[in-house]
mmCIF file of C-alpha atoms in Angstrom:
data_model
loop_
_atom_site.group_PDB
_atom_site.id
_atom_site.type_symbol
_atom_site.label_atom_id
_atom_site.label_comp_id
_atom_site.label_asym_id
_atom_site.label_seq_id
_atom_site.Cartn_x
_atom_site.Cartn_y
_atom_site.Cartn_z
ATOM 1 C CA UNK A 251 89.186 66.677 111.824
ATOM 2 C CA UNK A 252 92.185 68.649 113.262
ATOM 3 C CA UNK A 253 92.571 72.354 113.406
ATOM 4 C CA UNK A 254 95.416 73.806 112.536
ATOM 5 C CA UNK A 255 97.762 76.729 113.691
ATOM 6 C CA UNK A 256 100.403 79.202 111.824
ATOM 7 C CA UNK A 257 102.137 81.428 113.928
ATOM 8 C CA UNK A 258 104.548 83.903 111.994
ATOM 9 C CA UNK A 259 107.074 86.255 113.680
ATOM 10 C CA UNK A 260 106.378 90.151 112.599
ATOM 11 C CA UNK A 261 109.086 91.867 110.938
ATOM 12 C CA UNK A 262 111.497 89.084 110.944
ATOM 13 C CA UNK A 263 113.105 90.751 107.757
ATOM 14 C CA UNK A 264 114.558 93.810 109.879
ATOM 15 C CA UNK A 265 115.100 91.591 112.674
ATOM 16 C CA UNK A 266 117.907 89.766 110.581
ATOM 17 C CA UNK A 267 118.537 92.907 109.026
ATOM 18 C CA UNK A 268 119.256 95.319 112.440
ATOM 19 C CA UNK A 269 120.530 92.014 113.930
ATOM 20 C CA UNK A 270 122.743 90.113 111.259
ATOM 21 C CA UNK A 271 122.020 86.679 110.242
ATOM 22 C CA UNK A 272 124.038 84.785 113.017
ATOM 23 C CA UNK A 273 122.434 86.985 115.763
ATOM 24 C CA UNK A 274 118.827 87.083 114.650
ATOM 25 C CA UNK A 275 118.845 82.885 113.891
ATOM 26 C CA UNK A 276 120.151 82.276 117.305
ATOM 27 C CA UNK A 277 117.218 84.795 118.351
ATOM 28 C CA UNK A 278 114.500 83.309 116.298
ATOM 29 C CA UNK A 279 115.172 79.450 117.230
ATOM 30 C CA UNK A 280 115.189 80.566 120.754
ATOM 31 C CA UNK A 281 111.863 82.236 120.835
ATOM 32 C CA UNK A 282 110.338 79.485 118.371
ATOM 33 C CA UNK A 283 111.537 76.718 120.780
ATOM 34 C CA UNK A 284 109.609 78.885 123.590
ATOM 35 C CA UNK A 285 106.690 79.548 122.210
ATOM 36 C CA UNK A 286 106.491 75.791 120.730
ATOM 37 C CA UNK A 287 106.292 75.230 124.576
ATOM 38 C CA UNK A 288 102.953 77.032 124.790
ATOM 39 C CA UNK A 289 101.258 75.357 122.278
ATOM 40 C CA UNK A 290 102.283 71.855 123.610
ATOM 41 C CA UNK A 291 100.467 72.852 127.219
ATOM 42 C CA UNK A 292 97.508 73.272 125.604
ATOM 43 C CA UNK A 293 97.745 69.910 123.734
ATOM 44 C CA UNK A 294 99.467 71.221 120.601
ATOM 45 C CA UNK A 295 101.482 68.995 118.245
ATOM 46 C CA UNK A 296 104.301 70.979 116.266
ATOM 47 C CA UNK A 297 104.437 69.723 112.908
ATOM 48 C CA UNK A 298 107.022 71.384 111.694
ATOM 49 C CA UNK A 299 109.438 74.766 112.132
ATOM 50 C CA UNK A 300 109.035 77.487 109.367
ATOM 51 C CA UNK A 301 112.067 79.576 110.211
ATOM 52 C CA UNK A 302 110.221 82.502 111.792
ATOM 53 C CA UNK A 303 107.042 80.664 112.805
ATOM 54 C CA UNK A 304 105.508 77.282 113.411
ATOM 55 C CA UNK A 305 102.984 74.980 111.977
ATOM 56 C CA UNK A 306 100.784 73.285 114.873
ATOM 57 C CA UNK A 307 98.421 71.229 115.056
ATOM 58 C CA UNK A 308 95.332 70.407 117.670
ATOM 59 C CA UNK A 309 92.507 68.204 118.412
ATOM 60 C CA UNK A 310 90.025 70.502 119.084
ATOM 61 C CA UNK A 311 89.009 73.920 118.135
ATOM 62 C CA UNK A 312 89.126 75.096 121.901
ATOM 63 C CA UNK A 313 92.109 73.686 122.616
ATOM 64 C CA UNK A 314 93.860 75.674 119.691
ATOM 65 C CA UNK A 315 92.078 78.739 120.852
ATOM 66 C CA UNK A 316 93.242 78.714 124.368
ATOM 67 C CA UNK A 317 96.879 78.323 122.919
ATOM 68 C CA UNK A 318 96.710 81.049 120.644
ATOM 69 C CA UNK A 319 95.438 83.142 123.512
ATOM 70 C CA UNK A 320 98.262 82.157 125.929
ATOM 71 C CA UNK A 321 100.784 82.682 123.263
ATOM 72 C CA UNK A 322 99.689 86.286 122.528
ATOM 73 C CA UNK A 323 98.437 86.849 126.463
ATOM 74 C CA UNK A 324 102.256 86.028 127.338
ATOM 75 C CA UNK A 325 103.989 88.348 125.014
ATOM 76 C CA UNK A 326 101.865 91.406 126.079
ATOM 77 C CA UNK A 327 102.412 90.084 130.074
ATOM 78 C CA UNK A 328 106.173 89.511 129.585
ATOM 79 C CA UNK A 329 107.636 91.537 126.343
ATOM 80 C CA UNK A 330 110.214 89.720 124.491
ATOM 81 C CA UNK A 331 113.047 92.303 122.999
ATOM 82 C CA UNK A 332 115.463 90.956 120.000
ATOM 83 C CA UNK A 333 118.602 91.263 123.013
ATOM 84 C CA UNK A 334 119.527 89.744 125.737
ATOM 85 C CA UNK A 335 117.632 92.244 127.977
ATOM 86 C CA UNK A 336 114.963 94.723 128.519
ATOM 87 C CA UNK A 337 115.757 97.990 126.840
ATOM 88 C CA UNK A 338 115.569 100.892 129.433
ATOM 89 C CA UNK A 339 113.992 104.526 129.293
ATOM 90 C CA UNK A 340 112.025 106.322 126.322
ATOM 91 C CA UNK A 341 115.124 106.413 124.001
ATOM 92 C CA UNK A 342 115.619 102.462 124.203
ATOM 93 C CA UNK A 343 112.319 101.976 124.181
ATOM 94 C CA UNK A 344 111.880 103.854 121.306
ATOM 95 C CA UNK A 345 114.562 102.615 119.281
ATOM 96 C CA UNK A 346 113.964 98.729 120.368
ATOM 97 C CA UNK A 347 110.222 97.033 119.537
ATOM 98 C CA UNK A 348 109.091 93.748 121.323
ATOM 99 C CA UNK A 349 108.779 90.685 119.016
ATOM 100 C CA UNK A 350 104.888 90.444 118.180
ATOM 101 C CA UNK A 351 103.488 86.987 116.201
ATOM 102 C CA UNK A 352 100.425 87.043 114.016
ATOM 103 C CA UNK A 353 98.228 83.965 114.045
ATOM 104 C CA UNK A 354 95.602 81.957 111.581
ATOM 105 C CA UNK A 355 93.470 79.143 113.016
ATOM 106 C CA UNK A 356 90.975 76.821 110.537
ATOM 107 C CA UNK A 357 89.704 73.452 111.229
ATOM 108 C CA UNK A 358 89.257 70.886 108.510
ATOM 109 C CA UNK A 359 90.589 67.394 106.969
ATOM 110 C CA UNK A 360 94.274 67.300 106.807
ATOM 111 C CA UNK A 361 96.171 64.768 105.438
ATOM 112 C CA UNK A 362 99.663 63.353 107.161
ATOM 113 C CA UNK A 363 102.212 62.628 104.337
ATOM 114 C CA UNK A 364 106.048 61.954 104.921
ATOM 115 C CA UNK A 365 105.826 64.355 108.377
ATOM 116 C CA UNK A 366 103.972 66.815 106.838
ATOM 117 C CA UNK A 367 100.565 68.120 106.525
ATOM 118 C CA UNK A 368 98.273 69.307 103.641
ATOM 119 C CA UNK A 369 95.131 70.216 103.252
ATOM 120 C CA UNK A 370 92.165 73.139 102.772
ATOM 121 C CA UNK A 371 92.664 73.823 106.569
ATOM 122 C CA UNK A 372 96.421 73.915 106.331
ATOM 123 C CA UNK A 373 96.495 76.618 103.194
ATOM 124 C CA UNK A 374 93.960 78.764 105.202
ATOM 125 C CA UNK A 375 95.200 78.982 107.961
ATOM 126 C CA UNK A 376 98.750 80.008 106.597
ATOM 127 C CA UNK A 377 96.614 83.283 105.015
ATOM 128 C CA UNK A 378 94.982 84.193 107.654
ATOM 129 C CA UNK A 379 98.158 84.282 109.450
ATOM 130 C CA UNK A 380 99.952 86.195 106.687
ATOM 131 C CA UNK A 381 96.931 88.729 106.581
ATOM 132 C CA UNK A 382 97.139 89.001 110.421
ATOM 133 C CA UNK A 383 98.277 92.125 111.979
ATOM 134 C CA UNK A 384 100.946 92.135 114.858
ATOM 135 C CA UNK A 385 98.917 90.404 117.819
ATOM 136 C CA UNK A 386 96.324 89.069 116.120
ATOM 137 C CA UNK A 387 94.318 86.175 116.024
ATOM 138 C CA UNK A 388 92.167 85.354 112.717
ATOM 139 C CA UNK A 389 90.232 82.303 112.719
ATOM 140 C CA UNK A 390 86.974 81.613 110.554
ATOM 141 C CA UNK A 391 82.847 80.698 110.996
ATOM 142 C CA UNK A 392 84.072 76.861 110.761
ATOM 143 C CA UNK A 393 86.056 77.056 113.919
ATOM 144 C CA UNK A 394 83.280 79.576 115.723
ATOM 145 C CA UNK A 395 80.939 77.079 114.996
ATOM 146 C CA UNK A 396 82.766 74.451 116.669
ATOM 147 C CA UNK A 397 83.214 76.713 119.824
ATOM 148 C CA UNK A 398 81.054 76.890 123.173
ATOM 149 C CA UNK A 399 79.493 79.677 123.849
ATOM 150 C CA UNK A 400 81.728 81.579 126.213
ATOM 151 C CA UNK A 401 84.795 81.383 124.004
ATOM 152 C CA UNK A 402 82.554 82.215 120.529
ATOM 153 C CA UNK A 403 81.819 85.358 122.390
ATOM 154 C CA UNK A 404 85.623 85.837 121.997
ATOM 155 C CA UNK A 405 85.325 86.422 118.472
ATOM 156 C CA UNK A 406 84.313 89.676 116.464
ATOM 157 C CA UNK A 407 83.613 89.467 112.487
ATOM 158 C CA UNK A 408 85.886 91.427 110.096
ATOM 159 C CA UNK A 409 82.950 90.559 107.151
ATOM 160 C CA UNK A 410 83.778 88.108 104.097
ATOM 161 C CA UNK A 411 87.512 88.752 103.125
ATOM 162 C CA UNK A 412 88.912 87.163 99.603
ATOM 163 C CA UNK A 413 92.288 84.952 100.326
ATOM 164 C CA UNK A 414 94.776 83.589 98.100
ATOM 165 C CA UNK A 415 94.189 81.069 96.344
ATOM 166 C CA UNK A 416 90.123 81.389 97.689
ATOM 167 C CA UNK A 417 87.703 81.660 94.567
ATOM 168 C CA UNK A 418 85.050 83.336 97.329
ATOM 169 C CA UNK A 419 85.017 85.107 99.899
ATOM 170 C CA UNK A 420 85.026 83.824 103.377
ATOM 171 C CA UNK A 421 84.041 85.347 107.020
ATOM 172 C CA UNK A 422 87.037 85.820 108.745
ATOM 173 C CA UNK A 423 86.731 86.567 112.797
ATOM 174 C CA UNK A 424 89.404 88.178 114.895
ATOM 175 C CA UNK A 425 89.819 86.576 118.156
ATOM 176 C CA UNK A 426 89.289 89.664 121.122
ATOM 177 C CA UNK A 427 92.234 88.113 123.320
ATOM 178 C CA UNK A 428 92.483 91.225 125.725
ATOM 179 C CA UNK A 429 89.858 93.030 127.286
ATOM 180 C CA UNK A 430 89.171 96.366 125.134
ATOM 181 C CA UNK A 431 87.381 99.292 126.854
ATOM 182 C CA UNK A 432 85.687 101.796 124.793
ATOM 183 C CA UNK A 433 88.279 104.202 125.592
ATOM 184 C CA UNK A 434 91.180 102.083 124.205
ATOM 185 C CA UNK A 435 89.410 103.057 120.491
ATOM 186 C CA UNK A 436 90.519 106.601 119.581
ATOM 187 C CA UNK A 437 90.814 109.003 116.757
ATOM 188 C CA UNK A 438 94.234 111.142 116.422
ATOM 189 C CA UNK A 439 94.841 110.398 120.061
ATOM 190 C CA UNK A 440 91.612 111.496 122.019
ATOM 191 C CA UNK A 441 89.538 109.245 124.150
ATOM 192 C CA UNK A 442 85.808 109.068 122.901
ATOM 193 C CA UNK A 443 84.631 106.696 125.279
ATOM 194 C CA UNK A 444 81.584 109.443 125.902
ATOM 195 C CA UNK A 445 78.657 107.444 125.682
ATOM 196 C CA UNK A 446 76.218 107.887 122.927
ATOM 197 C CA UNK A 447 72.500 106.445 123.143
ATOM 198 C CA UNK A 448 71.618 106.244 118.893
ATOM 199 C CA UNK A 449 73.047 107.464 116.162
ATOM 200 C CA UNK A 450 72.969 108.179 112.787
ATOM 201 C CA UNK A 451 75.784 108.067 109.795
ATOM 202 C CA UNK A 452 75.901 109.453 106.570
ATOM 203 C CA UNK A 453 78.580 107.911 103.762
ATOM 204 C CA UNK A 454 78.824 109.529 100.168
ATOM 205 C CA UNK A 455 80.998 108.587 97.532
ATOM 206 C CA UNK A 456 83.884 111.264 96.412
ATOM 207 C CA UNK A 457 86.035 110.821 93.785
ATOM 208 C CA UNK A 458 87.823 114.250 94.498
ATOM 209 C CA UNK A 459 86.336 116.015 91.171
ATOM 210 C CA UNK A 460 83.273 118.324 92.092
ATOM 211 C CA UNK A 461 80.286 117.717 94.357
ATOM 212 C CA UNK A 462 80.040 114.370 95.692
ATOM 213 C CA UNK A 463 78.726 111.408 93.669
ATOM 214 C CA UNK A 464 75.224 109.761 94.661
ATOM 215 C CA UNK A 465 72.847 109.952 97.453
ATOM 216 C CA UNK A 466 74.192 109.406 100.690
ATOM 217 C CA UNK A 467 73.788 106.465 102.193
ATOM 218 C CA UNK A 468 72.736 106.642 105.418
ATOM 219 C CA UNK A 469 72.968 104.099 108.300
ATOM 220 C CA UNK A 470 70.444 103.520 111.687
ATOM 221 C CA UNK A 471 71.759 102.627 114.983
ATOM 222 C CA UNK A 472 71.853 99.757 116.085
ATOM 223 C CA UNK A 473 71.340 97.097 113.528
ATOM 224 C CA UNK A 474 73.206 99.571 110.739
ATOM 225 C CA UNK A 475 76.015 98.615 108.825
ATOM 226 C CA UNK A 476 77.501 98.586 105.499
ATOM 227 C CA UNK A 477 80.495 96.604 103.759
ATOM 228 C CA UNK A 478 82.733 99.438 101.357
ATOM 229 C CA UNK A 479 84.865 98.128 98.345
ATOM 230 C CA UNK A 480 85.421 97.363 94.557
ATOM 231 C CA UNK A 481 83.389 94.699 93.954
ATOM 232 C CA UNK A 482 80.714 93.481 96.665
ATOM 233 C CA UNK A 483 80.603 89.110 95.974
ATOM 234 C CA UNK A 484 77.274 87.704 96.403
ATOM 235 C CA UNK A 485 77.073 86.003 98.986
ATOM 236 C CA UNK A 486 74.562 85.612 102.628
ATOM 237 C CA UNK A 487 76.932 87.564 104.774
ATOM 238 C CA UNK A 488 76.903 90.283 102.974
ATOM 239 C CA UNK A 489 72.853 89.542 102.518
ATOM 240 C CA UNK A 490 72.254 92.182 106.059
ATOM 241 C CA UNK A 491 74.615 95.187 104.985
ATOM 242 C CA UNK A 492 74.652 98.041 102.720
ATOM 243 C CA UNK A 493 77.417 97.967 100.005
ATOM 244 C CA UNK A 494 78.922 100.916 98.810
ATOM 245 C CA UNK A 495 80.811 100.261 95.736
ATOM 246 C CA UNK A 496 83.809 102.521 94.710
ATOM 247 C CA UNK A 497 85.297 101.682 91.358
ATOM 248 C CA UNK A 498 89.065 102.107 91.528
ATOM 249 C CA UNK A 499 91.573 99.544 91.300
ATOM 250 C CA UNK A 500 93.648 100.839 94.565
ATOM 251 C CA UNK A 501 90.193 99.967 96.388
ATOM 252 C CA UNK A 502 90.499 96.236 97.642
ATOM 253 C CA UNK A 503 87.300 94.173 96.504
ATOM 254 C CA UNK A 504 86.249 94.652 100.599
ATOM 255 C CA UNK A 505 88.065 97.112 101.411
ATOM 256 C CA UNK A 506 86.096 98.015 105.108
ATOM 257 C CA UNK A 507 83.475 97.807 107.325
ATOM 258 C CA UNK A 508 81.597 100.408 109.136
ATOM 259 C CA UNK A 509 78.776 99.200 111.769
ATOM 260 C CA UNK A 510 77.389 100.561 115.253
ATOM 261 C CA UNK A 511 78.994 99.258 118.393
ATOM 262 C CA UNK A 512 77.398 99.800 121.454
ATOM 263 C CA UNK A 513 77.788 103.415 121.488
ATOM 264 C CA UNK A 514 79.811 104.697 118.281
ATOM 265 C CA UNK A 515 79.999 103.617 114.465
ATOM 266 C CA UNK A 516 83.365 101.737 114.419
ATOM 267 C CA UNK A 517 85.385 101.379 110.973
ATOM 268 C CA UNK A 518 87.185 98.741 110.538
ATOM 269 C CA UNK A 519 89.635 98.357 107.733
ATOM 270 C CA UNK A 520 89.936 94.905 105.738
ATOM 271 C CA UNK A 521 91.985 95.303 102.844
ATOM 272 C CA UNK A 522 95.353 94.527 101.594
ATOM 273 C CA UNK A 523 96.500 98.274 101.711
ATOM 274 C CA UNK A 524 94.832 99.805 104.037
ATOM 275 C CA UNK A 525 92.385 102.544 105.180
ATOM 276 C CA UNK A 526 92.811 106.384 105.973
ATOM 277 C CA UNK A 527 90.358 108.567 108.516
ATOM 278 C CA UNK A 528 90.346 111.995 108.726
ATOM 279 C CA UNK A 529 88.009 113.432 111.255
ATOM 280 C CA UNK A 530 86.932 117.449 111.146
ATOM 281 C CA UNK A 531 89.312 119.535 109.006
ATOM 282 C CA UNK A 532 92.657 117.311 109.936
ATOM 283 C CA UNK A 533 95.273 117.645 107.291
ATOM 284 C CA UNK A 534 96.878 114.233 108.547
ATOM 285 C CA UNK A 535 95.049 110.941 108.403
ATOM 286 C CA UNK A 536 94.915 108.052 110.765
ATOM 287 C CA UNK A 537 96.450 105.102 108.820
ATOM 288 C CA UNK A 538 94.519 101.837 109.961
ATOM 289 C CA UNK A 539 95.937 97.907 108.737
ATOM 290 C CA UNK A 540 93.406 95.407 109.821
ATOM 291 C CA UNK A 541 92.406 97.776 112.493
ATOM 292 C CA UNK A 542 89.489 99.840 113.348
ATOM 293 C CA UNK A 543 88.926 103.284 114.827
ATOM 294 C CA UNK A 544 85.453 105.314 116.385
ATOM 295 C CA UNK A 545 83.830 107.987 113.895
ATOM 296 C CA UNK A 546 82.878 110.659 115.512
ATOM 297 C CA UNK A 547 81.525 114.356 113.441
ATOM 298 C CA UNK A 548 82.211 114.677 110.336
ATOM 299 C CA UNK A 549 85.528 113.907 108.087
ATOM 300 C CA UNK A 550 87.071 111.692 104.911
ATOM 301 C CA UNK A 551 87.566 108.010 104.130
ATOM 302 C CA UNK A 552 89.874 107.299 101.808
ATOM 303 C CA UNK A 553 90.544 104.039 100.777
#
């Protein structure tokens, strides 16, 4: 058993782009060799450069945590910019983004051939990376399993996703790296870290054409929750939840999920396109990739 490690650059297509090919390559190997670094301290074994990312491997499921951690813990600590130094004031700042990596971690049989590496493990973890956001770390129940406690407490549940190539769905975890506080979570730029004891959501389907369709659902602090898509799949994690199922072809097959935490119902979006929020009577939605946001009053979700 080995578990295995993709880390892809973001944006690496405007990088060489904004950059040109010479500059950006010289850029890329550069922060690859780094970062290749990082996953050696922690026991890591580099199979093999992918251009804008690298294919690692680990002997345990901790030690690969601790390196994705590290990895992602560094960048935020000490911002890497695509020159040769920091940009300064808003206008730089503005016009220049530090380099983020997305991550995918699975632990399974792989099997060594000619240098390289193949396996179940290996193709998972390569989509999770790809459907990792900028930051991220997505991992899944076979490598939460594996962890002690303290570091499976690390981990929050994005529900059963469907990845490529996967005929079912599989729970797919997002590794909480940094410390979040509730007031980090907002909606259109206000803090609502105010505390709320219980509470109670209402969802209703609307396909824009007259009243709403269906009774609402509605959904019980604390233990509520409910998975919203296409097509729910059968299967025991979604055996806890409410489904909501909206038939539309834009609508991923899970497309979100909304559930109480701590003190607010948190959405968080899932799907390949993402999710819009639009809290009271605000014209302008908040977009959310493979993020999540408090809902608070009354507004839209549109998928």
């Amino acid at each position: 058993m080995s578990t295995v490690v993709f880390a892809d650059l973001v944006g690496s297509t405007s990088l060489y782009e904004s950059l040109g090919d010479a500059a950006a390559s010289r850029f890329v190997s550069q922060l690859i060799a780094t970062l290749s670094k990082t996953f050696e301290l922690h026991h890591g074994r580099v199979v093999k450069l992918l251009g804008d990312g690298l294919f690692v491997l680990f002997p345990s499921e901790a030690d690969a945590l601790a390196a994705c951690v590290a990895l992602q813990q560094g960048l935020q600590e000490n911002p890497v910019y695509p020159h040769a130094s920091s940009p300064t004031g808003p206008t730089a700042m503005a016009a220049v983004t530090a380099v983020q990596m997305q991550l995918g971690m699975e632990s399974g049989e792989v099997v060594e051939i000619g240098g390289d590496c193949f396996g179940d493990a290996v193709n998972t973890a390569a989509r999770l990376a790809g459907l990792a956001g900028g930051g991220q770390i997505l991992t899944t129940a076979q490598v939460r399993g594996a962890l002690p406690g303290a570091l499976r407490n690390l981990l929050h549940s994005l529900g059963p996703l469907f990845l490529r190539g996967k005929t079912d769905a599989m729970e797919v975890f997002r590794v909480q790296w940094r410390e979040e506080t509730e007031g980090e979570v907002t909606v259109m730029g206000a803090s609502l870290a105010a505390p709320v004891r219980s509470g109670r959501l209402s969802l209703r389907v609307h396909c824009g054409q007259g009243d709403p369709q269906g009774p609402a659902l509605v959904l019980e602090s604390p233990h509520g929750r409910a998975h919203i898509g296409r097509a729910m799949p059968t299967t025991e994690v979604l055996d806890a939840a409410k489904t909501i199922v909206v038939s539309d072809a834009r609508v991923s097959r899970l497309h979100c999920n909304v559930a109480w935490r701590g003190t607010h119902w948190v959405l968080a979006d899932v799907s390949s396109f993402g999710t819009w929020v639009y809290v009271g009577e605000q014209v302008r939605g908040m977009a959310l990739r493979r993020s999540e946001c408090q809902l608070v009053g009354a507004g839209y979700i549109s998928l």
